[in-house]
């Protein structure tokens, strides 16, 4: 099976711009989660989508949004970019292996730099 | 105080050494414990997960959970230069949100 793919891999944007990142999960996985990873804060959960519905949400401002399509592909959008949004954005697709236990498979990430 | 604490390192060891990586946590509701490995410029990769207390072994890797001390460990035997990576612990609650809470990761360097 192909792994989780994310596009683009690298992105440079200017403050105030908006950006859209894309994630294709492993075939058959219906849950897609997004994380922000920075050296200072580590991995922080943004949101999770399941069957096109946002099922969980982390503590990020409304500038961060996402959606999931019927084929489970997901996009996240960040509007009005700030310097502090520079980070590695990771997408993970999940498979439930036991009750309330999910194995998460991460993509390679999109490295976003805001100047 | 963060819910999950992990020393960022770096931890530098010679090839063949036994490596011990650790996390402490504050929330006693955590029941499922995971270890991920992340190579530079890659996403995290799930190594192992365990439920509640006890040990789990997979090849050179052993995961250990001590719920009474709120302390988990990952041991790597006969460490190799290819083990050089960042190791992240993660944990989830039973019956609650299954979204894991991650430690910040420990950077491991195994030198030949």
Tab-separated table of C-alpha atoms in Angstrom:
chain	number	residue	atom	x	y	z
A	1	UNK	CA	0.000	0.000	0.000
A	2	UNK	CA	1.167	3.506	-0.709
A	3	UNK	CA	1.874	5.619	2.348
A	4	UNK	CA	0.501	8.990	3.308
A	5	UNK	CA	1.429	11.657	0.792
A	6	UNK	CA	1.567	15.382	1.384
A	7	UNK	CA	1.965	18.196	-1.083
A	8	UNK	CA	3.799	20.424	-1.410
A	9	UNK	CA	6.851	19.318	0.572
A	10	UNK	CA	8.254	22.834	0.933
A	11	UNK	CA	6.598	26.211	0.829
A	12	UNK	CA	7.727	29.777	1.374
A	13	UNK	CA	5.067	32.406	1.972
A	14	UNK	CA	4.924	36.022	3.103
A	15	UNK	CA	3.154	37.312	6.203
A	16	UNK	CA	-0.499	38.000	5.524
A	17	UNK	CA	-0.814	35.470	2.724
A	18	UNK	CA	-2.845	32.298	2.930
A	19	UNK	CA	-1.783	28.744	2.182
A	20	UNK	CA	-3.436	25.400	1.433
A	21	UNK	CA	-1.745	22.088	2.174
A	22	UNK	CA	-2.910	18.744	0.871
A	23	UNK	CA	-2.850	15.217	2.278
A	24	UNK	CA	-3.775	11.873	0.735
A	25	UNK	CA	-4.248	9.160	3.363
A	26	UNK	CA	-3.512	5.470	3.049
A	27	UNK	CA	-6.197	3.745	1.045
A	28	UNK	CA	-9.001	2.571	3.332
A	29	UNK	CA	-8.169	4.966	6.157
A	30	UNK	CA	-11.064	7.308	6.846
A	31	UNK	CA	-9.513	9.342	9.642
A	32	UNK	CA	-7.056	12.120	8.853
A	33	UNK	CA	-5.365	14.260	11.499
A	34	UNK	CA	-3.207	17.341	11.121
A	35	UNK	CA	-0.367	18.385	13.411
A	36	UNK	CA	1.994	21.307	13.646
A	37	UNK	CA	5.564	20.496	14.678
A	38	UNK	CA	8.010	23.133	15.897
A	39	UNK	CA	11.246	22.818	17.882
A	40	UNK	CA	9.794	24.817	20.746
A	41	UNK	CA	6.360	23.213	21.091
A	42	UNK	CA	6.839	19.784	19.597
A	43	UNK	CA	3.900	18.057	17.916
A	44	UNK	CA	0.638	19.890	18.450
A	45	UNK	CA	-2.718	18.582	17.298
A	46	UNK	CA	-4.667	20.823	14.938
A	47	UNK	CA	-7.768	18.830	13.965
A	48	UNK	CA	-9.048	15.457	12.858
A	49	UNK	CA	-11.519	14.595	10.125
A	50	UNK	CA	-13.494	11.411	9.749
A	51	UNK	CA	-15.872	10.777	6.858
A	52	UNK	CA	-15.778	14.443	5.825
A	53	UNK	CA	-16.665	15.706	9.318
A	54	UNK	CA	-14.377	17.398	11.801
A	55	UNK	CA	-14.383	15.038	14.757
A	56	UNK	CA	-11.753	16.607	17.028
A	57	UNK	CA	-10.149	20.019	17.219
A	58	UNK	CA	-7.052	21.299	18.974
A	59	UNK	CA	-6.390	24.731	20.462
A	60	UNK	CA	-5.486	26.707	17.395
A	61	UNK	CA	-7.032	29.990	16.210
A	62	UNK	CA	-9.708	30.091	13.561
A	63	UNK	CA	-7.106	31.032	10.946
A	64	UNK	CA	-6.392	27.304	10.789
A	65	UNK	CA	-9.094	25.331	9.044
A	66	UNK	CA	-9.447	22.084	7.203
A	67	UNK	CA	-11.737	19.878	5.243
A	68	UNK	CA	-11.984	16.329	4.017
A	69	UNK	CA	-13.338	15.128	0.726
A	70	UNK	CA	-15.407	12.046	-0.039
A	71	UNK	CA	-12.285	10.150	-1.145
A	72	UNK	CA	-10.747	10.875	2.326
A	73	UNK	CA	-8.199	13.308	0.931
A	74	UNK	CA	-7.815	16.297	3.202
A	75	UNK	CA	-6.689	19.880	2.953
A	76	UNK	CA	-5.752	22.376	5.606
A	77	UNK	CA	-5.755	26.111	5.118
A	78	UNK	CA	-4.003	28.823	7.055
A	79	UNK	CA	-5.141	32.367	6.403
A	80	UNK	CA	-3.357	35.610	7.252
A	81	UNK	CA	-0.031	33.900	7.836
A	82	UNK	CA	2.144	34.985	10.754
A	83	UNK	CA	5.867	34.431	11.271
A	84	UNK	CA	5.028	32.006	14.093
A	85	UNK	CA	3.215	29.730	11.652
A	86	UNK	CA	6.561	28.590	10.272
A	87	UNK	CA	6.617	24.895	11.063
A	88	UNK	CA	6.461	21.361	9.750
A	89	UNK	CA	2.831	20.443	9.112
A	90	UNK	CA	2.192	16.740	9.392
A	91	UNK	CA	-0.778	14.761	8.245
A	92	UNK	CA	-1.565	11.345	9.718
A	93	UNK	CA	-4.082	8.795	8.574
A	94	UNK	CA	-5.405	6.445	11.209
A	95	UNK	CA	-6.688	2.924	11.506
A	96	UNK	CA	-8.568	1.709	14.574
A	97	UNK	CA	-6.765	-1.416	15.818
A	98	UNK	CA	-8.687	-1.824	19.085
A	99	UNK	CA	-11.454	0.093	20.828
A	100	UNK	CA	-10.305	3.704	21.029
A	101	UNK	CA	-6.800	2.714	19.933
A	102	UNK	CA	-5.677	4.128	16.632
A	103	UNK	CA	-2.444	3.484	14.784
A	104	UNK	CA	-1.385	6.685	13.117
A	105	UNK	CA	0.695	6.734	9.962
A	106	UNK	CA	2.355	10.044	9.250
A	107	UNK	CA	3.235	11.615	5.957
A	108	UNK	CA	6.594	13.309	5.342
A	109	UNK	CA	5.166	16.722	6.159
A	110	UNK	CA	5.078	20.113	4.482
A	111	UNK	CA	7.782	22.502	5.635
A	112	UNK	CA	6.207	25.990	5.688
A	113	UNK	CA	8.402	29.044	6.051
A	114	UNK	CA	6.742	32.425	6.551
A	115	UNK	CA	8.891	35.480	5.871
B	1	UNK	CA	3.678	21.952	33.323
B	2	UNK	CA	3.120	19.964	30.142
B	3	UNK	CA	1.104	16.764	30.394
B	4	UNK	CA	3.953	14.742	28.898
B	5	UNK	CA	7.579	15.575	29.627
B	6	UNK	CA	10.503	14.269	27.602
B	7	UNK	CA	14.130	15.334	27.755
B	8	UNK	CA	15.054	16.713	24.305
B	9	UNK	CA	18.697	15.554	24.571
B	10	UNK	CA	20.681	15.065	22.471
B	11	UNK	CA	21.654	11.690	23.838
B	12	UNK	CA	24.930	10.511	22.311
B	13	UNK	CA	25.998	6.882	22.701
B	14	UNK	CA	28.546	4.556	21.076
B	15	UNK	CA	27.406	1.822	18.727
B	16	UNK	CA	26.362	-1.308	20.616
B	17	UNK	CA	25.256	0.542	23.743
B	18	UNK	CA	21.916	-0.013	25.464
B	19	UNK	CA	19.838	3.133	25.138
B	20	UNK	CA	17.152	4.201	27.585
B	21	UNK	CA	14.648	6.830	26.516
B	22	UNK	CA	12.055	8.065	28.972
B	23	UNK	CA	8.892	10.096	29.405
B	24	UNK	CA	6.968	11.174	32.448
B	25	UNK	CA	3.347	12.223	32.464
B	26	UNK	CA	0.948	13.849	34.853
B	27	UNK	CA	-2.488	12.574	33.801
B	28	UNK	CA	-3.351	9.235	35.369
B	29	UNK	CA	-6.094	8.717	32.763
B	30	UNK	CA	-3.516	7.826	30.103
B	31	UNK	CA	-3.802	4.129	29.292
B	32	UNK	CA	-2.225	3.618	25.859
B	33	UNK	CA	1.412	4.444	25.350
B	34	UNK	CA	3.232	4.715	22.051
B	35	UNK	CA	6.729	5.322	20.800
B	36	UNK	CA	7.452	6.938	17.461
B	37	UNK	CA	10.746	7.336	15.646
B	38	UNK	CA	11.332	10.349	13.428
B	39	UNK	CA	14.263	10.610	11.075
B	40	UNK	CA	15.382	13.997	9.857
B	41	UNK	CA	13.082	15.414	7.173
B	42	UNK	CA	10.590	12.577	7.648
B	43	UNK	CA	7.302	12.114	9.478
B	44	UNK	CA	7.124	10.093	12.711
B	45	UNK	CA	6.890	6.326	12.359
B	46	UNK	CA	5.069	4.201	14.947
B	47	UNK	CA	7.494	1.797	16.629
B	48	UNK	CA	5.430	0.212	19.384
B	49	UNK	CA	2.389	0.696	21.519
B	50	UNK	CA	1.466	-0.806	24.879
B	51	UNK	CA	-1.603	-0.824	27.037
B	52	UNK	CA	-1.477	-0.030	30.755
B	53	UNK	CA	1.511	-1.294	32.721
B	54	UNK	CA	4.136	-3.871	31.845
B	55	UNK	CA	6.701	-4.603	29.169
B	56	UNK	CA	6.507	-5.259	25.459
B	57	UNK	CA	9.402	-6.452	23.369
B	58	UNK	CA	9.921	-6.217	19.612
B	59	UNK	CA	13.341	-7.227	18.386
B	60	UNK	CA	15.926	-4.863	19.843
B	61	UNK	CA	13.229	-2.595	21.278
B	62	UNK	CA	11.496	-2.938	24.650
B	63	UNK	CA	8.756	-0.617	25.853
B	64	UNK	CA	8.102	-0.420	29.565
B	65	UNK	CA	5.250	1.304	31.403
B	66	UNK	CA	5.132	2.042	35.125
B	67	UNK	CA	1.757	3.607	35.786
B	68	UNK	CA	2.355	3.934	39.518
B	69	UNK	CA	5.263	6.278	38.776
B	70	UNK	CA	3.697	7.755	35.624
B	71	UNK	CA	6.872	6.850	33.774
B	72	UNK	CA	7.450	5.092	30.478
B	73	UNK	CA	10.658	3.926	28.861
B	74	UNK	CA	11.939	2.653	25.548
B	75	UNK	CA	15.074	0.529	25.620
B	76	UNK	CA	17.142	-0.108	22.519
B	77	UNK	CA	19.639	-2.964	22.715
B	78	UNK	CA	22.747	-3.182	20.551
B	79	UNK	CA	22.163	0.334	19.224
B	80	UNK	CA	23.174	1.044	15.627
B	81	UNK	CA	24.023	4.285	13.816
B	82	UNK	CA	20.782	3.762	11.883
B	83	UNK	CA	18.912	4.216	15.176
B	84	UNK	CA	20.000	7.868	15.188
B	85	UNK	CA	16.724	9.763	15.130
B	86	UNK	CA	14.296	11.624	17.358
B	87	UNK	CA	12.114	9.395	19.513
B	88	UNK	CA	8.719	10.688	20.572
B	89	UNK	CA	6.490	9.201	23.205
B	90	UNK	CA	2.733	9.599	22.915
B	91	UNK	CA	-0.207	8.547	25.008
B	92	UNK	CA	-3.993	8.476	24.911
B	93	UNK	CA	-6.775	8.165	27.441
B	94	UNK	CA	-9.031	5.168	27.717
B	95	UNK	CA	-12.639	5.951	26.839
B	96	UNK	CA	-11.879	9.541	26.009
B	97	UNK	CA	-10.348	11.279	23.060
B	98	UNK	CA	-8.038	8.947	21.213
B	99	UNK	CA	-6.016	11.860	19.907
B	100	UNK	CA	-2.534	11.239	21.352
B	101	UNK	CA	-0.616	13.718	23.455
B	102	UNK	CA	3.006	13.773	22.356
B	103	UNK	CA	6.230	14.436	24.183
B	104	UNK	CA	8.621	16.850	22.502
B	105	UNK	CA	10.975	14.048	21.513
B	106	UNK	CA	14.503	12.994	22.441
B	107	UNK	CA	17.259	13.265	19.860
B	108	UNK	CA	19.429	10.136	19.820
B	109	UNK	CA	22.840	9.976	18.173
B	110	UNK	CA	24.571	6.599	17.887
B	111	UNK	CA	28.153	7.070	16.759
B	112	UNK	CA	30.244	4.285	15.193
